Coordinates of C-alpha atoms in Angstrom, one line a residue:
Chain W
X246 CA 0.9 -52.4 5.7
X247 CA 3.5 -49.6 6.1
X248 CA 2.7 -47.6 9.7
X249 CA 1.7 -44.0 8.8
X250 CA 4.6 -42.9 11.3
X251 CA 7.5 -44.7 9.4
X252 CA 6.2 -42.4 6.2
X253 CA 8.9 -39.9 6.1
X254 CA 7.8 -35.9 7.1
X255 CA 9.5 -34.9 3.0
X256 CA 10.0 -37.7 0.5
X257 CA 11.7 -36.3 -2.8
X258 CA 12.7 -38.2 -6.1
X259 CA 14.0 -36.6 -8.8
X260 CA 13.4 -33.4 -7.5
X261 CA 14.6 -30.7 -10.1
X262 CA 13.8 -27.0 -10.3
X263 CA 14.6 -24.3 -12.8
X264 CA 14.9 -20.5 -12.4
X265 CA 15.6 -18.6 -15.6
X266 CA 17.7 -21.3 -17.6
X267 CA 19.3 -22.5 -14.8
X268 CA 19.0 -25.9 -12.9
X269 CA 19.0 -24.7 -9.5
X270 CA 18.1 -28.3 -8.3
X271 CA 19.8 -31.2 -10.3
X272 CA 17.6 -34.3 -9.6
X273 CA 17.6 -34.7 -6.0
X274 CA 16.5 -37.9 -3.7
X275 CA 16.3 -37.3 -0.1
X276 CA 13.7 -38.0 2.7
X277 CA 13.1 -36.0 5.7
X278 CA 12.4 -38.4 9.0
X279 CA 10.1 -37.4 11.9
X280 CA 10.8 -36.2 15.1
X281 CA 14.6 -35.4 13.5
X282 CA 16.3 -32.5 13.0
X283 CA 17.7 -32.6 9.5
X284 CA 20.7 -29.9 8.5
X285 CA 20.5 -28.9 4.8
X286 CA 24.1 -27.5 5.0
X287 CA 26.0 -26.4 2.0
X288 CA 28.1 -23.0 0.7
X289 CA 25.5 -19.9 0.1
X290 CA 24.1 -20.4 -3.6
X291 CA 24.0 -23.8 -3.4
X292 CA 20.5 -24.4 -4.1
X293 CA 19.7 -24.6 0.4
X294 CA 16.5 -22.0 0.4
X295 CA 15.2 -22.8 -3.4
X296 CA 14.8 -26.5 -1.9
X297 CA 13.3 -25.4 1.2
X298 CA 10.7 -22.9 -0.8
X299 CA 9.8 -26.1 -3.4
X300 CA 9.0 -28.0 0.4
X301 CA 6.5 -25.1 0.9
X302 CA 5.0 -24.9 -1.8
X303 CA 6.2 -21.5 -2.9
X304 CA 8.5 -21.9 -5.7
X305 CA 8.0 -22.3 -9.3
X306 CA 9.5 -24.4 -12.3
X307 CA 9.0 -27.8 -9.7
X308 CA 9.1 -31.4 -11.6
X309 CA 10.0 -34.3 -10.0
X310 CA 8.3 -36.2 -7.1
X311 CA 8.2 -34.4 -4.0
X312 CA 5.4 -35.0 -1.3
X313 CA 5.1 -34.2 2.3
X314 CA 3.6 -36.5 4.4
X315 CA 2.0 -38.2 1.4
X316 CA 0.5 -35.0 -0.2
X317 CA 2.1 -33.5 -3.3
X318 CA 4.4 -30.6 -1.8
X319 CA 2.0 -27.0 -1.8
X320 CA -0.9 -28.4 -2.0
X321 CA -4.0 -27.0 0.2
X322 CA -3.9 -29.0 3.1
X323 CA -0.6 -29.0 4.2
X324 CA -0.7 -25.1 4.8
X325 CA -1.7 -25.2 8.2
X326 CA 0.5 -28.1 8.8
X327 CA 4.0 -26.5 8.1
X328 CA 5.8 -23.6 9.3
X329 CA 8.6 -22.0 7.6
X330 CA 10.8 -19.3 8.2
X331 CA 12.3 -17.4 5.1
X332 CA 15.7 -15.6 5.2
X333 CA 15.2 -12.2 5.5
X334 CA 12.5 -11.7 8.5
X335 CA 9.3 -11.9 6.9
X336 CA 7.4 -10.2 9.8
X337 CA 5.3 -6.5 8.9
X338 CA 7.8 -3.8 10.7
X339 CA 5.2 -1.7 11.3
X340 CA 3.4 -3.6 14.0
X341 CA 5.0 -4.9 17.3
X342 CA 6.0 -8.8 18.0
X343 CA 2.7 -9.5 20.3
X344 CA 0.8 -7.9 16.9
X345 CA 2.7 -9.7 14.4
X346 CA 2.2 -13.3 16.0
X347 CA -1.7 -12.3 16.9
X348 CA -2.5 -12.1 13.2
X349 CA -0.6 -14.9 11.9
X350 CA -2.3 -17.0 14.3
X351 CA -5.5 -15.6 13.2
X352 CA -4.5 -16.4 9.6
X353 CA -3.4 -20.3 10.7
X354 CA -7.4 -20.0 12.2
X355 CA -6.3 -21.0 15.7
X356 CA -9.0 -20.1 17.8
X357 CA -8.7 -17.1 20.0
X358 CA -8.6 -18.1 23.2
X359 CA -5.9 -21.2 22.3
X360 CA -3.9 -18.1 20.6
X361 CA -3.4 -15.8 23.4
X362 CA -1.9 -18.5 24.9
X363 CA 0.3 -20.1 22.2
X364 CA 1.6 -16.2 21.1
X365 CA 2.8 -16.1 24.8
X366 CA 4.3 -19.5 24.4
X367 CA 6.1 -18.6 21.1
X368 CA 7.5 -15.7 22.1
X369 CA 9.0 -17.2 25.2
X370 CA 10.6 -19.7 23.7
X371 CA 12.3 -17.3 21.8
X372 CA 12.9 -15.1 24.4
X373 CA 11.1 -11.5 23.3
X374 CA 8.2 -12.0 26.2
X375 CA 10.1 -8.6 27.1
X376 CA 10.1 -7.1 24.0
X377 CA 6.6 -8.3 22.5
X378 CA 5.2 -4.9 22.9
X379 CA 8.0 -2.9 21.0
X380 CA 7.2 -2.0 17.6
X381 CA 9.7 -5.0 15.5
X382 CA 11.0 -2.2 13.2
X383 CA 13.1 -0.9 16.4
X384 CA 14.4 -4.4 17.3
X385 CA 17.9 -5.5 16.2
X386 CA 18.5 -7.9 13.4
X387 CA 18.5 -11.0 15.7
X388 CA 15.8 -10.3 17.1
X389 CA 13.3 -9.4 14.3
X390 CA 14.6 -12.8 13.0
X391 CA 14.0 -14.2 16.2
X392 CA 9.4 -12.7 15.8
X393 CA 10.1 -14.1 12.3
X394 CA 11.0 -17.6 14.0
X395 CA 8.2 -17.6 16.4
X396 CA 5.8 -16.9 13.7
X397 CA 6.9 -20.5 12.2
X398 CA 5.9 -22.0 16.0
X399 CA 2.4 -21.0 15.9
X400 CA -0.2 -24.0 15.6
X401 CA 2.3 -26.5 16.1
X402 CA 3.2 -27.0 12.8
X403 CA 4.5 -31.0 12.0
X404 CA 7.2 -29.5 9.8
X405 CA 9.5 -27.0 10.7
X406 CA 11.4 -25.5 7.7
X407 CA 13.8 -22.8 9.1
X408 CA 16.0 -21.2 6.5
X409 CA 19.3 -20.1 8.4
X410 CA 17.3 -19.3 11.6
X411 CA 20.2 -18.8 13.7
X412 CA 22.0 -16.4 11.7
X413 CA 23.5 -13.1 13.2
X414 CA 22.6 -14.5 16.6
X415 CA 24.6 -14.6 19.8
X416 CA 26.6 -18.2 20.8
X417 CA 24.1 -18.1 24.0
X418 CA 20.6 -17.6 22.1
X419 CA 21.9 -20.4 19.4
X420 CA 22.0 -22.6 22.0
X421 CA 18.6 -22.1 23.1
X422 CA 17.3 -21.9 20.1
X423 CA 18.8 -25.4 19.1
X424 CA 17.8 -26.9 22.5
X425 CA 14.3 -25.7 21.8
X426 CA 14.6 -27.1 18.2
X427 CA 15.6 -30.9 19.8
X428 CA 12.4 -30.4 22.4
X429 CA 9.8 -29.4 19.4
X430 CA 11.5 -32.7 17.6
X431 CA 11.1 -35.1 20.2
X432 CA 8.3 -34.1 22.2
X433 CA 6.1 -33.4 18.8
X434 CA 7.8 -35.8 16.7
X435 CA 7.6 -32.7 14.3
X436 CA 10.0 -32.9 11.6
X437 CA 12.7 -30.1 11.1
X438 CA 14.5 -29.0 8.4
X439 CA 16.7 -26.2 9.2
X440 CA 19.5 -24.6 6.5
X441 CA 22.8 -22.9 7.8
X442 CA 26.2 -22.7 6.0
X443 CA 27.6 -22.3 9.4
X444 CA 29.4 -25.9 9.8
X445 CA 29.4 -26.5 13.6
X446 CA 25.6 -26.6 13.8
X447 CA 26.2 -29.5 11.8
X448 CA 26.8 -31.4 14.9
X449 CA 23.7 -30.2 16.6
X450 CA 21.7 -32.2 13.6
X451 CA 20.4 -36.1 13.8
X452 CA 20.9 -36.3 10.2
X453 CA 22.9 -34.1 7.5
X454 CA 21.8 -33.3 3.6
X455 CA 25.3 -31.7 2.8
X456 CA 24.7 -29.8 -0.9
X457 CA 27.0 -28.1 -3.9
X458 CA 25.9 -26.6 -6.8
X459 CA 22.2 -27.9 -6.8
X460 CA 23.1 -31.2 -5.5
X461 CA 23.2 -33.3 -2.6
X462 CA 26.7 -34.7 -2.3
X463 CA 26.1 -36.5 1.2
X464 CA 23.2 -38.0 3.4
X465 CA 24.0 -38.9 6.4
X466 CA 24.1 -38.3 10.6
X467 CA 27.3 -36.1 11.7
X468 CA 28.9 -39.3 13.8
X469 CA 29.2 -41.6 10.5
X470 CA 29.7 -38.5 8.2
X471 CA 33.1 -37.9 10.3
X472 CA 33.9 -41.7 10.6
X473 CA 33.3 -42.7 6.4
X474 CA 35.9 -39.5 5.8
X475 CA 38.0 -39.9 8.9
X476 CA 37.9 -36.5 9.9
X477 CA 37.5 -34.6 13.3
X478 CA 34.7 -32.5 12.1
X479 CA 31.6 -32.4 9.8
X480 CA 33.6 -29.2 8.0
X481 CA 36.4 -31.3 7.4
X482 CA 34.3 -33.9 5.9
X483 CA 32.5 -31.2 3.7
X484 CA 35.8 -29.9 2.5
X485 CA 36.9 -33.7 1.7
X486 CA 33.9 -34.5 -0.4
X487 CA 34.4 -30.9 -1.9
X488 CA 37.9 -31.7 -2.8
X489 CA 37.0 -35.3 -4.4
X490 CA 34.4 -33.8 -6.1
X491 CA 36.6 -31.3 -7.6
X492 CA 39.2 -33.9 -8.7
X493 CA 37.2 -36.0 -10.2
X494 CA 35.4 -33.4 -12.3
X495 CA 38.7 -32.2 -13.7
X496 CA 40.1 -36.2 -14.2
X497 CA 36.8 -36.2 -16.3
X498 CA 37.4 -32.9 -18.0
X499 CA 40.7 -33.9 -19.3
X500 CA 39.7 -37.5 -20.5
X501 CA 37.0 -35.6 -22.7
X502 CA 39.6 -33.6 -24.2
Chain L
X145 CA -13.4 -16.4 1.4
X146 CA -13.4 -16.4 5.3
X147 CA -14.8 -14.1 7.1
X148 CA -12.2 -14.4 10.2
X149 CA -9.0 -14.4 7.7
X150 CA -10.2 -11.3 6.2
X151 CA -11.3 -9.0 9.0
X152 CA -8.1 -10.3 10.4
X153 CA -6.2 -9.0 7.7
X154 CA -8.1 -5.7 7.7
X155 CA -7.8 -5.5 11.4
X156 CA -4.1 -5.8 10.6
X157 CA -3.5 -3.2 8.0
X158 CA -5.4 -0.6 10.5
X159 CA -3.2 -1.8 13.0
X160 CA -0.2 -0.7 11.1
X161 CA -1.7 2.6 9.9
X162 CA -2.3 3.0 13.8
X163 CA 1.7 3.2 13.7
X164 CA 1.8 5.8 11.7
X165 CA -0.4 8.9 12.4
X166 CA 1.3 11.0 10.1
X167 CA -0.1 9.2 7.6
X168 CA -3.4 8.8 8.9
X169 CA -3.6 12.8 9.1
X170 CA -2.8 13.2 5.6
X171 CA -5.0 10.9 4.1
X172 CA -7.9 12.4 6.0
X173 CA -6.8 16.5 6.0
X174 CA -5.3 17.3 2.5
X175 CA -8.0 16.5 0.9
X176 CA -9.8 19.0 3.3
X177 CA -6.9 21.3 2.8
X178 CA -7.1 21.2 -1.0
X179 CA -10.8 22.4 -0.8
X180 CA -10.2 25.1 0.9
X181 CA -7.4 25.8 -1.5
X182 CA -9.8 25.6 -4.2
X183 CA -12.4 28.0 -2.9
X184 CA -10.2 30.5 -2.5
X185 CA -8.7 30.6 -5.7
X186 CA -12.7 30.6 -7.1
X187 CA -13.3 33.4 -4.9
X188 CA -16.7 34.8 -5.6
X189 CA -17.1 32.0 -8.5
X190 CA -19.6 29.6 -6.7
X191 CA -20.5 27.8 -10.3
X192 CA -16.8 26.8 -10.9
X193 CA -16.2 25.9 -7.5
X194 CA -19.2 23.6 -7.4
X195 CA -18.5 21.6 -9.7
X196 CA -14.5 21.3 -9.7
X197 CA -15.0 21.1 -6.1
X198 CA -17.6 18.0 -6.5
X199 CA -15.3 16.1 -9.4
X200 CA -12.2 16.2 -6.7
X201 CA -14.1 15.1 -3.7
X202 CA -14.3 11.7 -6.7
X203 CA -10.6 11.8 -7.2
X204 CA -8.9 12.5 -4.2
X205 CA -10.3 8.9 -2.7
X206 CA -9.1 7.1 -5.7
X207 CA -5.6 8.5 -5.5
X208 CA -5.4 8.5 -2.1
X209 CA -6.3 4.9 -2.2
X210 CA -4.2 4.4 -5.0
X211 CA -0.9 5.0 -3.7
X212 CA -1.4 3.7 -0.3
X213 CA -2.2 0.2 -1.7
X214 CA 0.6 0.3 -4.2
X215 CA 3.2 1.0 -1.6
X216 CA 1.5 -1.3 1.0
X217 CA 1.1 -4.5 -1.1
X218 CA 4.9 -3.9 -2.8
X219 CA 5.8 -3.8 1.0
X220 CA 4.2 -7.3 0.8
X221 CA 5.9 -8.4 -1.8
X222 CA 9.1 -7.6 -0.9
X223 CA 9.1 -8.2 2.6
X224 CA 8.2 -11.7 2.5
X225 CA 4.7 -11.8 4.2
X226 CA 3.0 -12.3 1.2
X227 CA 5.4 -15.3 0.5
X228 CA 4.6 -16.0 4.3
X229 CA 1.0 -15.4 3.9
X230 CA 0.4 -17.1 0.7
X231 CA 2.4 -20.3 2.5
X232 CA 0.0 -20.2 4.9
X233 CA -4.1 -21.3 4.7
X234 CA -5.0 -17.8 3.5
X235 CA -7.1 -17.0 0.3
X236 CA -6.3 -14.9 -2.2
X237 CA -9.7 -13.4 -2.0
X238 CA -9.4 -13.0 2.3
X239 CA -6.1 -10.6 1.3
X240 CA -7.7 -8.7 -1.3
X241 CA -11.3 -8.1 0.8
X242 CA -9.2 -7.2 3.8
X243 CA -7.4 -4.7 2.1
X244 CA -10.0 -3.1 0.4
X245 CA -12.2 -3.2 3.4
X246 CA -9.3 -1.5 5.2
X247 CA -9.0 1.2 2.9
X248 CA -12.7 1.4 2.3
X249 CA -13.3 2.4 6.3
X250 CA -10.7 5.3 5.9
X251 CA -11.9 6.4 2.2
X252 CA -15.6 6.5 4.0
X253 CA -13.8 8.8 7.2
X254 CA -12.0 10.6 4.3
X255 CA -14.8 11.5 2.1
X256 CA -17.1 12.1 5.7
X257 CA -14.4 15.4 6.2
X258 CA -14.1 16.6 2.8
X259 CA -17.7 16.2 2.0
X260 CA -18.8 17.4 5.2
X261 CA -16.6 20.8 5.0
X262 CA -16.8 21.4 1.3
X263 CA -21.1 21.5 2.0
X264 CA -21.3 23.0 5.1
X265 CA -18.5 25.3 5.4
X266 CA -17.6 26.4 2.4
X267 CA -21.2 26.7 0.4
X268 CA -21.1 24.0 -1.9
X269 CA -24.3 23.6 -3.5
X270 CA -26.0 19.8 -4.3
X271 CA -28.6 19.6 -5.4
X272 CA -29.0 15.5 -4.3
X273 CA -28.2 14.1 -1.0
X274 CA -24.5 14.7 0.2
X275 CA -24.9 10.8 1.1
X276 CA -24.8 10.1 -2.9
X277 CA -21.4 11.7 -2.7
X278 CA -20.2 10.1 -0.2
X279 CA -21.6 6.4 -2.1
X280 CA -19.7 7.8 -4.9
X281 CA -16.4 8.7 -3.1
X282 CA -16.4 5.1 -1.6
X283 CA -16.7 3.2 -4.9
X284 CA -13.6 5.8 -6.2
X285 CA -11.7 4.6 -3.1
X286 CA -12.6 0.9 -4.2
X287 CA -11.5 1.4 -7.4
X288 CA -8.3 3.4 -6.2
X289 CA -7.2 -0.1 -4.1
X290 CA -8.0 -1.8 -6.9
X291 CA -5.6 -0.5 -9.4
X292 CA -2.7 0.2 -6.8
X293 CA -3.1 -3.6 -6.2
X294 CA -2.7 -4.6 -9.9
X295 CA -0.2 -1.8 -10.7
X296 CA 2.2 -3.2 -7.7
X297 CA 2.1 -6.3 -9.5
X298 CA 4.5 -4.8 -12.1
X299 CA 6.5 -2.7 -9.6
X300 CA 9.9 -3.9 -8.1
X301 CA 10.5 -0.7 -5.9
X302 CA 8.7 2.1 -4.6
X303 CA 10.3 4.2 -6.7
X304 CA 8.6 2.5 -9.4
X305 CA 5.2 1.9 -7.4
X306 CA 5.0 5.9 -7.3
X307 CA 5.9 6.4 -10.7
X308 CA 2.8 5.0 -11.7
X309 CA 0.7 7.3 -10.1
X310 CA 1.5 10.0 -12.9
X311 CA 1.1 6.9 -15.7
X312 CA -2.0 5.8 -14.2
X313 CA -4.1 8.5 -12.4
X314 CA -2.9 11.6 -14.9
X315 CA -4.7 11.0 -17.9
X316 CA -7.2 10.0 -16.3
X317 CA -7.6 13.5 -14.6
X318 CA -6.8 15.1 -17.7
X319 CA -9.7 13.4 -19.9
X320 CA -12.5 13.1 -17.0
X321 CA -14.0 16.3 -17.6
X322 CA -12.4 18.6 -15.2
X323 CA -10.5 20.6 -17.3
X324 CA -12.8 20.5 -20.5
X325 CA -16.0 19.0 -20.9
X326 CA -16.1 15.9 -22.7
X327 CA -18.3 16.3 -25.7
X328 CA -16.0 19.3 -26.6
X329 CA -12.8 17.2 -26.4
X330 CA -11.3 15.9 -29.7
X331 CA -13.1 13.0 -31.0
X332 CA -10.2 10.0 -30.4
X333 CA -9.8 12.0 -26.7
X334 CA -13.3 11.5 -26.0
X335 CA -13.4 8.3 -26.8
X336 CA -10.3 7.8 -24.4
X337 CA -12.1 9.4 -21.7
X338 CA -15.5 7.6 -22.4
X339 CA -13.4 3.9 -21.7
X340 CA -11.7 5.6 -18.4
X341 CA -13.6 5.1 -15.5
X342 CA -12.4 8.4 -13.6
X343 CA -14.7 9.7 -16.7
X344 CA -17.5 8.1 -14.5
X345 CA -16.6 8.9 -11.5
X346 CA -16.7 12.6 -12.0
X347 CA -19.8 12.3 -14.5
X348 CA -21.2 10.3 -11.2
X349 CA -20.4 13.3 -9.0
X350 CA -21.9 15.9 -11.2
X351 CA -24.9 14.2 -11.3
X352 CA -25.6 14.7 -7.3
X353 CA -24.4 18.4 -7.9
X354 CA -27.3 19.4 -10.0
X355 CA -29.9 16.5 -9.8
X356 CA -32.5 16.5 -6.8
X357 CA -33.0 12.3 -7.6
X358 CA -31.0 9.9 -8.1
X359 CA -30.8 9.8 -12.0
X360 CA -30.0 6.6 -14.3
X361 CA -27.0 8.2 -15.3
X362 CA -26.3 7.7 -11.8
X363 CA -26.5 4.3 -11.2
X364 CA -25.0 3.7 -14.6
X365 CA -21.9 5.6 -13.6
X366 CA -21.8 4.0 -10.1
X367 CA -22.4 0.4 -12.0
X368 CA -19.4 1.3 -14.1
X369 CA -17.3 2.2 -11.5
X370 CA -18.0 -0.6 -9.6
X371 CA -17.9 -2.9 -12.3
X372 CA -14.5 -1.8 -13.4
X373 CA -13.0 -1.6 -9.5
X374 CA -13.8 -5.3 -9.3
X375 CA -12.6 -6.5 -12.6
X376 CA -9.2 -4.8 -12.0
X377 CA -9.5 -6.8 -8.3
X378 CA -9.9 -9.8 -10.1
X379 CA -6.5 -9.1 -12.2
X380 CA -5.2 -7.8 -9.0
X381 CA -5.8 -11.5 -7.6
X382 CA -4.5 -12.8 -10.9
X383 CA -1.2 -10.9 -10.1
X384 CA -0.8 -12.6 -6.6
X385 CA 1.3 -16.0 -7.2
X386 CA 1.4 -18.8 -4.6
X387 CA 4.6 -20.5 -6.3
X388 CA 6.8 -17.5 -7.7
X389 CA 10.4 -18.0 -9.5

């Protein structure tokens, strides 16, 4: 019998999703392990945040097979299971941080003694315990991203989906954040799925789901990525693949015609 | 439905009003301020003033309520914390009873002032209980959230969200009796005005003005009200996807 741990956090097969007449996602097959941190890196307009909404259960147009841990993806009981952080801050402005995360975690029905404490957690580990009382429509981009983050800790959510988390923020708060990104991983063995199209957090990732156009060009961790491509960096590698990718298409373009 | 999800969410949406007195003072004073606009200008003329005065203490709540829900649940929309919110275990029911429970607490405080001044200090006459009025007012304010919910729906900015006021709430006010009474009106007009439920809301109020007991045009009024306010909910809920494109 298969151990319920080795089931991965995201299994998808075929997974294809369509926005107008478009094919945003081309049939994609990927699994997400536990306790990893898995990059979904790829150029903006790739398909990066329509995958991570279909994982949530918030986008339309789905087919394919996509579960998380063994439940079809949306469904009911994996609400309170997942937390997910969408591009733009998706906090109310007109509250402060402390306010914010006090209803959420009302909403994720964690009890209210348990949430005072886990709102204090979740805003120190993204560093606003000095700002928690300041209303989040006078905070700066990073750090209204940064409510919008902790938010996604509350209730210690199995699954992390972060859509570029770290964007606009300074080299020193990245690093945190991706330190306490590795920590929720390991200690929770909670599965992460975080989105940049900033190519040196690539290295800070166990595993890598590089994309183009709707579909996933390369699976694999950073160290073997660099060493199947022979290149110094995970960019490099990208741009390789890119390149190849582009070559080949044309090669086929011109044997059509 | 929860009970702790949607006095959370109700809890909430005071919160954020709490943020923004302005707000607050207008919702609760210009309806005041309007009254005592409208008994000057029917100086001496305590029959018109009566009963105008009575059918807008029914429609200030619903456009109040109107236009603060539009604009709060577009906010929603387009912020993300609906996508947020919907991602997370909360019903659809738990968003839509917090809100209108919100709104209903400040449409009750509302309608409290306006009814309170327009009897007391400026002579109004009822004949019923001012507490009819205000049972009245509160179903308006219902049905007030409940179309600025399902209007929002179809909204992409507040520009939009406030054009609708006009399209919605207007000929409404036009064909509820205010201006002209309804069996007078033009047959297909009154026939308009008779499937409006602004029509009943005013009818509603009149009623208290010159009826001592609560008459069964009354209740039949309030039931239509009512009855209305929570079918447009129920499209309202219809309107608020879990998966959208």
């Amino acid at each position: 019998m298969m151990n319920l741990s080795d089931e991965p956090a995201i299994r998808a097969r075929g997974l294809r999703v369509i926005r107008g007449s478009r094919q945003v996602l081309d049939g994609l097959d990927f699994d997400v392990p536990r306790g990893q941190i898995t990059g979904l890196l790829g150029p903006s307009g790739c398909g990066k945040s329509t995958l991570m909404r279909a994982v949530v259960g918030t986008q339309a147009k789905v087919t394919g097979d996509l579960t998380v841990f063994g439940e079809p993806a949306g469904s009911a009981p994996l609400r309170s299971r997942i937390g997910y952080v969408t591009q733009a801050a998706s906090v109310y402005r007109d509250l402060t941080a402390r306010q914010n995360l006090e209803y959420f975690a009302a909403i994720l029905g964690i009890p209210r003694k348990e949430a005072r404490t886990q709102v204090e957690q979740a805003l120190a580990d993204v560093d606003l315990t000095d700002h928690a009382e300041a209303l989040t429509a006078n905070l700066s981009g990073g750090q209204l991203s940064r409510v919008s983050l902790a938010v996604a800790l509350l209730g210690a959510p199995e699954l992390l989906v972060l859509d570029e988390p770290t964007v606009g923020l300074d080299p020193v708060l990245r690093r945190d954040l991706w330190n306490l990104f590795h920590r929720i991983a390991s200690e929770r063995e909670a599965a992460i799925l975080v989105s940049s199209h900033v190519m040196d957090e690539a290295e800070r990732c166990h595993r890598l789901l590089l994309m183009r156009s709707g579909r996933i060009i390369a699976d694999d961790d950073p160290d073997a990525l660099r060493v199947r491509m022979g290149t110094a960096t995970v960019e490099e590698a990208f741009l390789k693949i890119v390149d190849a990718e582009k070559a080949a298409e044309i090669e086929k373009g011109s044997a059509v015609q | 439905m929860n009970a702790t999800r949607t006095l959370a969410t109700t809890a909430r949406v005071l919160r954020q009003l709490r943020h923004d007195p302005r707000s607050i003072a207008m919702m609760l004073f210009v309806p005041a301020v309007m009254l005592v606009l409208l008994y000057w200008v029917f100086d001496g003329k305590e029959q018109q003033f009566n009963s105008t005065g009575a059918s807008l203490l029914g429609i200030f709540p619903l456009i109040t309520m109107f236009l603060v829900t539009s604009i709060a649940t577009l906010r929603e929309r387009t912020s993300g914390t609906l996508e947020r919110l919907l991602a997370m275990p909360l019903g659809k029911a738990d968003f839509i009873a917090g809100y209108a429970l919100a709104f209903a607490i400040l449409a009750i405080v509302q309608a409290a002032l306006a009814t309170g001044l327009a009897v007391w200090a400026l002579d109004m006459s009822v004949a019923g209980s001012p507490w009819l009025l205000l049972v009245v007012a509160l179903l308006d304010a219902l049905l007030g959230t409940a179309l600025g919910l399902f209007v929002s729906a179809f909204a992409t900015s507040e520009f939009q969200a406030v054009q609708f006021m006009p399209l919605v709430v207007l000929p409404q006010l036009l064909l509820c009796g205010l201006f002209a009474a309804r069996d007078t009106m033009q047959p297909v007009l009154e026939a308009i005005s008779n499937v409006l439920p602004m029509s009943y809301a005013v009818d509603a109020m009149n009623e208290v003005l010159r009826h001592t007991d609560v008459t069964g045009t009354f209740i039949r009024d309030c039931a239509i009200v009512a009855g209305v306010a929570l079918l447009v909910l129920a499209l309202g809920a219809a309107t608020l996807r879990r998966r959208t494109a």
